[in-house]
Amino acid sequence: MSGHHIIPLKALLGAGVALLVLTFLTVAVTWIHIPEPFNVVVAIAIAVVKAAVVCLIFMNLYWDNKFNTLVFLSSILFLLIFIAITLLDTLFRDIPFGIY
Amino acid sequence: MSKSNSHVLHHFVDSEQQFEASKLGMWLFLVTEILFFGGLFVAYIVFRAWHPDLFIAAAETLDVRLGALNTVVLIASSLTIALAIRAAQLNQQKHLLIYLGSTIALATTFMVVKYFEYTDKFAKGIYPGAAYTYTGLEHELASVFYSIYYMMTGLHGIHVIIGIGIIAWLMFKARKGAFTSEYYTPVEITALYWHLVDIIWIFLFPLLYLID
């Protein structure tokens, strides 16, 4: 007998509905024209929530061995390091724009 | 060894350990995938920070409705492949095939929409890199946005096509009754891959289509 966790049907369908609502929300917020830096923040925040729903419910991380979550989060950590260190260079270059 | 454990390889203690090891292996692969796409996301961030006006102007040439449609299609496909795992866990062979088939149908829908988006742009002369001939955007680096757009959506599209191939192979195996509640590891780890492809698109959609 398999002892694997079977995700409840309600959780799967609920996650699907939540993702559709959040997709509508991410389009709807562009209609009210949030000022410059905050529109990106809102868009990314909604995308992060959607990705979390996919990971926790669809990819079973909520019920799964926590080591898999740790492995996944480590990739996010290294992605953030990648972004941060690259921006430390590109945001502070003392050369005129237009050549890239 | 009982017949139901015939899938367990000799170097694993039991079926459970083999299943967990396969899943961990898939998560490690997904880490490399995230960093693989990460390079393109970094390129996007660097160029958007340099040329915010270009990204705002160029994003208006992308059709939000088609992008939103494809987002809904991929979310639905994530749901169907999650339901396919459930069907395998419950030994529902017919449902397993239906859900895998639905996932392929949705993935194909995604690629058909992408085909129309690409051909519409090609018709206007919007090609990646040096082949760019579109004159509708008043920006000297206009082609840079589209090079990033084509690399990100193109690499994602290749992942969708590979996913279709793998899920088709799962259906071929499932028809022979290869997957049961005792053994469905290939369905489980293919679904993990497919959900990651969905997650990548969840970020691509607002970043490329929804810039005011």
Coordinates of C-alpha atoms in Angstrom, one line a residue:
Chain A
M1 CA 0.0 0.0 0.0
S2 CA 1.3 3.4 -1.0
G3 CA 1.6 5.8 1.9
H4 CA 1.9 8.9 -0.4
H5 CA -0.1 11.9 0.3
I6 CA -3.1 12.3 -2.0
I7 CA -3.9 16.0 -2.3
P8 CA -7.6 16.6 -1.5
L9 CA -9.7 17.4 -4.6
K10 CA -11.0 20.6 -2.8
A11 CA -7.4 21.8 -2.4
L12 CA -6.6 21.3 -6.1
L13 CA -9.7 23.0 -7.4
G14 CA -9.4 25.8 -4.8
A15 CA -5.8 26.4 -5.9
G16 CA -7.0 26.5 -9.6
V17 CA -9.7 29.1 -8.8
A18 CA -7.3 31.2 -6.6
L19 CA -4.8 31.3 -9.5
L20 CA -7.5 32.4 -12.0
V21 CA -8.7 35.1 -9.5
L22 CA -5.1 36.3 -9.1
T23 CA -4.6 36.4 -12.9
F24 CA -7.6 38.6 -13.2
L25 CA -6.3 40.8 -10.4
T26 CA -2.9 41.2 -11.9
V27 CA -4.5 42.4 -15.2
A28 CA -7.1 44.6 -13.3
V29 CA -4.5 46.5 -11.3
T30 CA -3.0 47.8 -14.6
W31 CA -6.4 49.5 -15.3
I32 CA -6.0 51.8 -12.3
H33 CA -2.5 53.0 -13.2
I34 CA -0.5 52.7 -10.0
P35 CA 2.5 55.1 -10.2
E36 CA 5.9 53.9 -11.5
P37 CA 7.9 51.8 -9.0
F38 CA 4.8 50.4 -7.3
N39 CA 3.1 48.9 -10.3
V40 CA 6.1 46.6 -10.7
V41 CA 6.1 45.8 -7.0
V42 CA 2.4 44.9 -7.1
A43 CA 2.8 42.8 -10.3
I44 CA 5.7 40.9 -8.8
A45 CA 4.0 40.5 -5.5
I46 CA 0.9 38.9 -7.2
A47 CA 3.2 36.6 -9.3
V48 CA 5.0 35.5 -6.1
V49 CA 1.7 34.6 -4.4
K50 CA 0.6 32.7 -7.5
A51 CA 4.0 30.8 -7.7
A52 CA 3.6 30.0 -3.9
V53 CA 0.1 28.5 -4.5
V54 CA 1.5 26.4 -7.4
C55 CA 4.4 25.2 -5.2
L56 CA 2.5 24.5 -2.0
I57 CA -0.6 22.9 -3.5
F58 CA 0.1 21.6 -7.0
M59 CA 3.7 20.7 -6.3
N60 CA 2.7 19.2 -3.0
L61 CA 5.4 21.1 -1.0
Y62 CA 2.9 21.9 1.8
W63 CA 2.6 18.2 2.7
D64 CA 6.0 17.0 1.3
N65 CA 9.4 16.4 2.9
K66 CA 10.6 19.9 3.9
F67 CA 14.0 19.2 2.4
N68 CA 12.5 19.6 -1.1
T69 CA 11.2 23.1 0.0
L70 CA 14.7 23.9 1.2
V71 CA 16.3 22.8 -2.1
F72 CA 13.7 25.0 -4.0
L73 CA 14.2 28.0 -1.8
S74 CA 18.0 27.8 -2.1
S75 CA 17.6 28.4 -5.9
I76 CA 15.6 31.5 -5.1
L77 CA 18.3 32.7 -2.7
F78 CA 21.0 32.2 -5.4
L79 CA 18.9 33.9 -8.0
L80 CA 18.5 37.0 -5.7
I81 CA 22.3 37.0 -5.2
F82 CA 22.8 36.8 -9.0
I83 CA 20.4 39.8 -9.5
A84 CA 21.8 41.9 -6.7
I85 CA 25.5 41.5 -7.6
T86 CA 24.8 42.2 -11.3
L87 CA 22.8 45.3 -10.4
L88 CA 25.7 46.6 -8.2
D89 CA 27.6 46.8 -11.4
T90 CA 25.1 47.8 -14.0
L91 CA 23.3 50.5 -12.0
F92 CA 26.5 52.3 -11.1
R93 CA 28.4 52.5 -14.4
D94 CA 29.8 55.9 -15.1
I95 CA 29.4 55.7 -18.9
P96 CA 26.7 57.3 -21.1
F97 CA 23.6 55.3 -22.0
G98 CA 22.8 54.4 -25.5
I99 CA 25.7 52.1 -26.3
Y100 CA 24.0 49.0 -25.0
Chain B
M1 CA 10.3 -9.8 -3.6
S2 CA 6.6 -9.4 -4.4
K3 CA 5.4 -8.6 -7.9
S4 CA 4.1 -5.2 -7.0
N5 CA 7.7 -4.1 -6.0
S6 CA 9.2 -5.2 -9.3
H7 CA 9.9 -1.5 -10.1
V8 CA 12.3 -1.1 -7.2
L9 CA 15.9 -1.0 -8.3
H10 CA 18.4 -3.1 -6.4
H11 CA 20.3 -0.1 -4.8
F12 CA 17.2 1.2 -3.1
V13 CA 15.9 -0.1 0.3
D14 CA 12.2 0.1 -0.8
S15 CA 9.8 1.7 -3.1
E16 CA 9.3 4.7 -0.8
Q17 CA 13.0 5.5 -0.7
Q18 CA 13.2 5.2 -4.5
F19 CA 10.2 7.6 -4.9
E20 CA 11.7 10.2 -2.6
A21 CA 15.1 10.0 -4.3
S22 CA 13.5 10.5 -7.7
K23 CA 11.6 13.5 -6.4
L24 CA 14.6 15.1 -4.8
G25 CA 16.5 14.6 -8.1
M26 CA 13.7 16.4 -9.9
W27 CA 13.8 19.3 -7.5
L28 CA 17.6 19.6 -8.0
F29 CA 17.0 19.7 -11.8
L30 CA 14.3 22.4 -11.2
V31 CA 16.9 24.4 -9.3
T32 CA 19.2 24.4 -12.4
E33 CA 16.2 25.4 -14.5
I34 CA 15.4 28.4 -12.3
L35 CA 19.0 29.6 -12.6
F36 CA 18.9 28.8 -16.3
F37 CA 15.9 31.1 -16.8
G38 CA 17.4 33.4 -14.1
G39 CA 20.1 34.6 -16.5
L40 CA 17.4 35.9 -18.8
F41 CA 15.5 37.4 -15.9
V42 CA 18.7 39.2 -14.9
A43 CA 19.1 40.5 -18.5
Y44 CA 15.5 41.7 -18.4
I45 CA 16.1 43.5 -15.1
V46 CA 19.3 45.1 -16.2
F47 CA 17.9 46.4 -19.5
R48 CA 14.6 47.6 -17.9
A49 CA 16.6 49.5 -15.3
W50 CA 18.6 51.1 -18.1
H51 CA 15.8 51.9 -20.5
P52 CA 12.4 52.0 -18.6
D53 CA 10.8 54.1 -21.4
L54 CA 11.6 51.5 -24.0
F55 CA 10.0 48.7 -22.0
I56 CA 6.8 50.8 -21.4
A57 CA 6.5 51.6 -25.1
A58 CA 7.4 48.2 -26.4
A59 CA 5.0 46.3 -24.1
E60 CA 2.1 48.1 -25.7
T61 CA 2.8 46.2 -28.9
L62 CA 2.1 42.9 -27.1
D63 CA -1.6 41.7 -26.8
V64 CA -2.6 41.5 -23.1
R65 CA -5.6 39.5 -24.0
L66 CA -3.6 36.7 -25.7
G67 CA -1.1 36.8 -22.8
A68 CA -3.9 36.5 -20.3
L69 CA -5.5 33.7 -22.3
N70 CA -2.2 31.8 -22.3
T71 CA -1.9 32.3 -18.5
V72 CA -5.4 30.8 -18.0
V73 CA -4.5 27.9 -20.3
L74 CA -1.3 27.1 -18.5
I75 CA -3.0 27.3 -15.0
A76 CA -5.7 24.9 -16.3
S77 CA -3.0 22.5 -17.6
S78 CA -1.3 22.6 -14.2
L79 CA -4.6 21.6 -12.6
T80 CA -5.2 18.8 -15.1
I81 CA -1.7 17.3 -14.5
A82 CA -2.2 17.5 -10.7
L83 CA -5.5 15.7 -11.2
A84 CA -3.6 13.1 -13.3
I85 CA -1.3 12.3 -10.3
R86 CA -4.4 11.9 -8.2
A87 CA -6.0 9.6 -10.7
A88 CA -2.8 7.4 -10.7
Q89 CA -2.8 7.4 -6.9
L90 CA -6.4 6.2 -6.9
N91 CA -5.8 3.7 -9.6
Q92 CA -8.3 5.4 -11.9
Q93 CA -6.6 4.4 -15.2
K94 CA -9.2 6.0 -17.5
H95 CA -9.1 9.3 -15.6
L96 CA -5.3 9.2 -15.7
L97 CA -5.4 9.1 -19.6
I98 CA -8.1 11.8 -19.8
Y99 CA -6.2 14.2 -17.6
L100 CA -2.9 13.6 -19.3
G101 CA -4.6 14.1 -22.7
S102 CA -6.3 17.3 -21.4
T103 CA -2.8 18.6 -20.3
I104 CA -1.4 18.0 -23.8
A105 CA -4.5 19.7 -25.4
L106 CA -4.0 22.7 -23.2
A107 CA -0.2 22.8 -23.8
T108 CA -0.9 22.6 -27.6
T109 CA -3.4 25.5 -27.3
F110 CA -0.7 27.6 -25.6
M111 CA 1.7 26.9 -28.5
V112 CA -1.0 27.7 -31.1
V113 CA -1.6 31.1 -29.4
K114 CA 2.1 31.7 -29.2
Y115 CA 2.3 30.8 -33.0
F116 CA -0.2 33.5 -33.8
E117 CA 1.6 36.1 -31.6
Y118 CA 5.0 35.3 -33.3
T119 CA 3.7 35.3 -36.9
D120 CA 1.8 38.6 -36.2
K121 CA 5.1 40.1 -35.1
F122 CA 7.2 38.6 -37.9
A123 CA 4.7 40.2 -40.4
K124 CA 5.5 43.6 -38.9
G125 CA 9.3 42.9 -39.2
I126 CA 9.7 42.4 -35.4
Y127 CA 12.5 39.8 -35.4
P128 CA 15.1 39.2 -32.7
G129 CA 18.5 40.9 -33.0
A130 CA 19.9 42.3 -36.2
A131 CA 17.0 41.0 -38.3
Y132 CA 14.7 43.6 -36.7
T133 CA 13.1 45.9 -39.3
Y134 CA 10.0 47.3 -37.4
T135 CA 9.8 51.1 -37.6
G136 CA 6.7 51.6 -35.3
L137 CA 8.8 52.2 -32.2
E138 CA 10.6 55.5 -31.7
H139 CA 13.6 54.1 -29.8
E140 CA 17.1 53.3 -31.0
L141 CA 17.3 50.2 -28.9
A142 CA 13.8 48.9 -29.7
S143 CA 15.2 45.6 -30.9
V144 CA 16.8 44.9 -27.5
F145 CA 13.3 44.5 -25.9
Y146 CA 12.2 42.1 -28.6
S147 CA 15.5 40.1 -28.4
I148 CA 14.8 39.6 -24.6
Y149 CA 11.1 38.9 -25.4
Y150 CA 12.0 36.2 -28.0
M151 CA 14.7 34.6 -25.8
M152 CA 12.4 34.4 -22.7
T153 CA 9.2 33.3 -24.4
G154 CA 11.2 31.1 -26.9
L155 CA 13.1 29.2 -24.2
H156 CA 9.8 28.9 -22.3
G157 CA 8.1 27.6 -25.5
I158 CA 10.8 25.0 -26.0
H159 CA 10.1 23.8 -22.5
V160 CA 6.4 23.5 -23.3
I161 CA 7.1 21.5 -26.4
I162 CA 9.4 19.2 -24.5
G163 CA 6.7 18.8 -21.8
I164 CA 4.2 17.8 -24.5
G165 CA 6.6 15.1 -25.7
I166 CA 7.2 13.8 -22.2
I167 CA 3.4 13.8 -21.3
A168 CA 2.7 12.0 -24.6
W169 CA 5.2 9.3 -23.6
L170 CA 3.5 9.1 -20.2
M171 CA 0.2 8.5 -22.0
F172 CA 1.8 5.8 -24.1
K173 CA 3.0 4.0 -20.9
A174 CA -0.2 4.6 -19.1
R175 CA -2.2 2.9 -21.9
K176 CA -0.2 -0.2 -21.1
G177 CA -1.1 0.1 -17.4
A178 CA 2.4 1.1 -16.3
F179 CA 1.2 3.5 -13.6
T180 CA -0.6 2.4 -10.4
S181 CA -1.0 3.6 -6.9
E182 CA 2.2 1.6 -6.1
Y183 CA 4.3 3.2 -8.8
Y184 CA 3.6 6.5 -10.6
T185 CA 7.0 8.3 -10.2
P186 CA 7.3 9.4 -13.8
V187 CA 3.8 11.1 -13.6
E188 CA 4.8 12.8 -10.3
I189 CA 8.2 14.2 -11.5
T190 CA 6.9 15.2 -15.0
A191 CA 4.1 17.2 -13.2
L192 CA 6.8 18.9 -11.1
Y193 CA 8.5 20.0 -14.3
W194 CA 5.2 21.1 -15.8
H195 CA 4.3 23.2 -12.8
L196 CA 7.7 24.9 -13.0
V197 CA 7.0 25.8 -16.7
D198 CA 3.7 27.3 -15.4
I199 CA 5.5 29.3 -12.7
I200 CA 8.0 30.7 -15.2
W201 CA 5.0 31.9 -17.3
I202 CA 3.3 33.4 -14.2
F203 CA 6.3 35.8 -14.0
L204 CA 6.8 36.3 -17.8
F205 CA 3.2 37.4 -18.3
P206 CA 3.2 40.6 -16.0
L207 CA 6.9 41.4 -16.8
L208 CA 6.4 41.4 -20.6
Y209 CA 2.7 42.1 -21.2
L210 CA 1.5 44.2 -18.3
I211 CA 3.9 47.2 -18.2
D212 CA 1.8 50.3 -18.3

